[in-house]
mmCIF file of C-alpha atoms in Angstrom:
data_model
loop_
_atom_site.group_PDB
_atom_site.id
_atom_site.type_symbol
_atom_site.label_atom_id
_atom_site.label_comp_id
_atom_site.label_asym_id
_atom_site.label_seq_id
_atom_site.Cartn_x
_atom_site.Cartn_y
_atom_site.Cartn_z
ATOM 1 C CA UNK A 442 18.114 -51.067 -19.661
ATOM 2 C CA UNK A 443 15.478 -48.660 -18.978
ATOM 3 C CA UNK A 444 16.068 -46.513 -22.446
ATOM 4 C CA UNK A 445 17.636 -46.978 -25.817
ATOM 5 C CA UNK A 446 18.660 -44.947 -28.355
ATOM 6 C CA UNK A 447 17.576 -45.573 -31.877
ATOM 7 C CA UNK A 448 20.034 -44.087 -33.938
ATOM 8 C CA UNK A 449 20.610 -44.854 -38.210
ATOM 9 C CA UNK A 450 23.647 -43.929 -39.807
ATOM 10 C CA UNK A 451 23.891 -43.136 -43.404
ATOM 11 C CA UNK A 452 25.059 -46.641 -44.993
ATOM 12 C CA UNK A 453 21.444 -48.069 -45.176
ATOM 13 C CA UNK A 454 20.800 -45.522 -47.726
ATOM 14 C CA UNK A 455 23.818 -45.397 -49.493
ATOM 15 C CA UNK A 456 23.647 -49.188 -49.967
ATOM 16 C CA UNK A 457 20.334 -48.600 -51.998
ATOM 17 C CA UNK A 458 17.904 -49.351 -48.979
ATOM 18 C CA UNK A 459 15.004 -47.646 -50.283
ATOM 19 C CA UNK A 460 12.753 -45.637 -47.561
ATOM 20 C CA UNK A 461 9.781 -48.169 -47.152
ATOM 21 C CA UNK A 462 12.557 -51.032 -46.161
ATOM 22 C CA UNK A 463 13.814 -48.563 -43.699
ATOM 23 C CA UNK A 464 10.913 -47.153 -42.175
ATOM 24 C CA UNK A 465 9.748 -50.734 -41.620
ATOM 25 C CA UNK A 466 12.567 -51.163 -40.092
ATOM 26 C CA UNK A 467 13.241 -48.590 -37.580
ATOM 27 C CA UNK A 468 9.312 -49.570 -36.467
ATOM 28 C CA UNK A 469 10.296 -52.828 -36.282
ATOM 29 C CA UNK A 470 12.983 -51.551 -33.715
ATOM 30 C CA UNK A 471 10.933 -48.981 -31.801
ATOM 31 C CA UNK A 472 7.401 -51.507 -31.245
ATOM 32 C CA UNK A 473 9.705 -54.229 -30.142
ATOM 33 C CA UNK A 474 11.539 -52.106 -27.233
ATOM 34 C CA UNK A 475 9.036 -50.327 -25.889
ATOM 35 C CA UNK A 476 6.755 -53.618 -26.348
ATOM 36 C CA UNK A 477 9.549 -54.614 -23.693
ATOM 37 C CA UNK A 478 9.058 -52.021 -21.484
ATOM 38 C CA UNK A 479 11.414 -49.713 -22.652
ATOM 39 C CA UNK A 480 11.883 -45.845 -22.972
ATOM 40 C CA UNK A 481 12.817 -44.921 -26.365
ATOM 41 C CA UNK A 482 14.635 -41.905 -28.267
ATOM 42 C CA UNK A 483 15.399 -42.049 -31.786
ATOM 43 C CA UNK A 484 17.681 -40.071 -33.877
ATOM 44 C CA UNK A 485 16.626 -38.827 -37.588
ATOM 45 C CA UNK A 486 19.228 -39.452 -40.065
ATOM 46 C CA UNK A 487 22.250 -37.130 -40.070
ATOM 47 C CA UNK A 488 23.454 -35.118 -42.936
ATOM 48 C CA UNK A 489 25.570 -36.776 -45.361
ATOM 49 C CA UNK A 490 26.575 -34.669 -48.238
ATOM 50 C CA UNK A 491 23.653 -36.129 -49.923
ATOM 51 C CA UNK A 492 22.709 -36.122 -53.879
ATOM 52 C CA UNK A 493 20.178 -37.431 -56.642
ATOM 53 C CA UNK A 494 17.731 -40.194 -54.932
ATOM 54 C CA UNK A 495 19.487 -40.434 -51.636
ATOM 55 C CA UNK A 496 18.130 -36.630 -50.930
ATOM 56 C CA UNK A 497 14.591 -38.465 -51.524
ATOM 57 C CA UNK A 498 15.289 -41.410 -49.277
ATOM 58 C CA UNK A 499 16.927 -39.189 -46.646
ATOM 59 C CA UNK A 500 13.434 -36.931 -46.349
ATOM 60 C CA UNK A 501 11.496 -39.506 -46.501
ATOM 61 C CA UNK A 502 13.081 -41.484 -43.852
ATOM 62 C CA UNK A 503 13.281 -38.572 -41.481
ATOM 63 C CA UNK A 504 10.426 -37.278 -42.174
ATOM 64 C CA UNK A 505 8.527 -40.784 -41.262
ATOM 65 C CA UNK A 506 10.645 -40.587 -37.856
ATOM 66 C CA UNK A 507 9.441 -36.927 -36.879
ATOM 67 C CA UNK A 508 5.954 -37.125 -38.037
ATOM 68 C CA UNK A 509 5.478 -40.870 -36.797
ATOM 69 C CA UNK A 510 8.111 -42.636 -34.982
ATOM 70 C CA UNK A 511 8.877 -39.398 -32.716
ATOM 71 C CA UNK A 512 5.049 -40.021 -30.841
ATOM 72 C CA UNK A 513 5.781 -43.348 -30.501
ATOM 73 C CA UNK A 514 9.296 -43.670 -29.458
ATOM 74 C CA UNK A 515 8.561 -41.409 -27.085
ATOM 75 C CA UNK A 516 11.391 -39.002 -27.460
ATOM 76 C CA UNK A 517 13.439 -37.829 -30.645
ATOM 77 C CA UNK A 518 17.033 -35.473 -31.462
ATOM 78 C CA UNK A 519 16.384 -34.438 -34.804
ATOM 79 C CA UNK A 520 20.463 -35.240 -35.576
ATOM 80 C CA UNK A 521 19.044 -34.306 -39.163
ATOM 81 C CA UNK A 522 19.211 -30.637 -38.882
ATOM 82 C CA UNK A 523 22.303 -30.740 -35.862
ATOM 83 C CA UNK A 524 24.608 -32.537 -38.561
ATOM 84 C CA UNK A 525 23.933 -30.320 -41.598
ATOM 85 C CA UNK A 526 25.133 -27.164 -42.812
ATOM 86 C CA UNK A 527 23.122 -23.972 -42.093
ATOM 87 C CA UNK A 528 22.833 -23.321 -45.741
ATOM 88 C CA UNK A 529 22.173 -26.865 -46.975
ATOM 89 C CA UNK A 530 20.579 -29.253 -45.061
ATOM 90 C CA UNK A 531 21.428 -32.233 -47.103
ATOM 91 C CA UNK A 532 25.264 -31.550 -46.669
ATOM 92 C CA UNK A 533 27.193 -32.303 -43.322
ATOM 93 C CA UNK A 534 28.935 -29.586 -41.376
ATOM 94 C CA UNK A 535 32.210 -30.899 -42.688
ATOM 95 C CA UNK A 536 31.445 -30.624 -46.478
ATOM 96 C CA UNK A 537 34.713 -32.034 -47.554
ATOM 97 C CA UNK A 538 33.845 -35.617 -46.861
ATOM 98 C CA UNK A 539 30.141 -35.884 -45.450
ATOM 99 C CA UNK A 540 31.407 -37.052 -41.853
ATOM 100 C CA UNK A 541 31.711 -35.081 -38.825
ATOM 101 C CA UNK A 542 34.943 -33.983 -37.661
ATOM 102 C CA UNK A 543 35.601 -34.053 -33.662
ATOM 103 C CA UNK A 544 34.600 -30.373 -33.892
ATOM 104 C CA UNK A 545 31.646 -31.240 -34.868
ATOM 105 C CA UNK A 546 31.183 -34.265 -33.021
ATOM 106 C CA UNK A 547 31.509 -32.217 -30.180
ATOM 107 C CA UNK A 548 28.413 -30.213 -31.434
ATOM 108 C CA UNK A 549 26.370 -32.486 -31.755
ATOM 109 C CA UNK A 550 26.813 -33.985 -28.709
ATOM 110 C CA UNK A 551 26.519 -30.659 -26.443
ATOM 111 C CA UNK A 552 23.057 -30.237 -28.449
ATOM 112 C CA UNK A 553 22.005 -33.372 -27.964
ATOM 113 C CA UNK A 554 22.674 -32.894 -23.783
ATOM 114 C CA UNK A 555 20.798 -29.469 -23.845
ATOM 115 C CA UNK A 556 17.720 -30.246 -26.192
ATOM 116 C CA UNK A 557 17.348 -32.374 -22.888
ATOM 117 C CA UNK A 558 18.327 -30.991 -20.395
ATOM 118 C CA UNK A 559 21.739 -32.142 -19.911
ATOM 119 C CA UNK A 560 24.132 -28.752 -20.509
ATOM 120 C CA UNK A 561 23.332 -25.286 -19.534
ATOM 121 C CA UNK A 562 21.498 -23.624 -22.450
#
């Protein structure tokens, strides 16, 4: 393939990953493709209704993957602020259970096509 998308979901926080096993991680993953010659874009973590340490883990992972992963992936969607309610950016669009509904899913993926390019703006 000539690109990949890096793209964490929420369950390597809420298993009690904590942010340095992560960010190691998602590195890991981004050296190792475009060591192999390939183009890389990589999602920060969405919104997840999150509380107590997980709000912690959450900024620090995503703010590791803007400040430092972003330059080297090469590209970056900052799902982060798409998924999360205006007001809160910790909570998901769809506050009554942290997931997004097709509505939303929808969203995100018609920002995701014009932040590049894809969709008429």
């Amino acid at each position: 393939y000539d690109t990949a998308v890096v793209c964490l979901g929420v369950n390597d926080i809420l298993q009690g990953r904590n942010a340095e096993q992560i960010k190691n991680d998602l590195a890991y993953i981004v050296d190792s493709l475009r060591n192999s010659g390939v183009s890389v874009c990589i999602f920060t973590v969405p919104a997840f209704n999150w509380v107590g340490e997980h709000c912690d883990t959450w900024d620090d992972v995503n703010r590791y993957i803007r400040e430092v992963l972003a330059g080297r992936a090469g590209a970056w969607f900052d799902m982060a602020s798409v998924s999360g309610h205006p007001e809160n950016p910790y909570v998901s669009r769809d506050p009554q259970n942290g997931h997004p509904t097709d509505e939303v899913c929808a969203y995100i993926g018609q920002e995701f096509l014009r932040v590049f390019g894809y969709a008429e703006r």
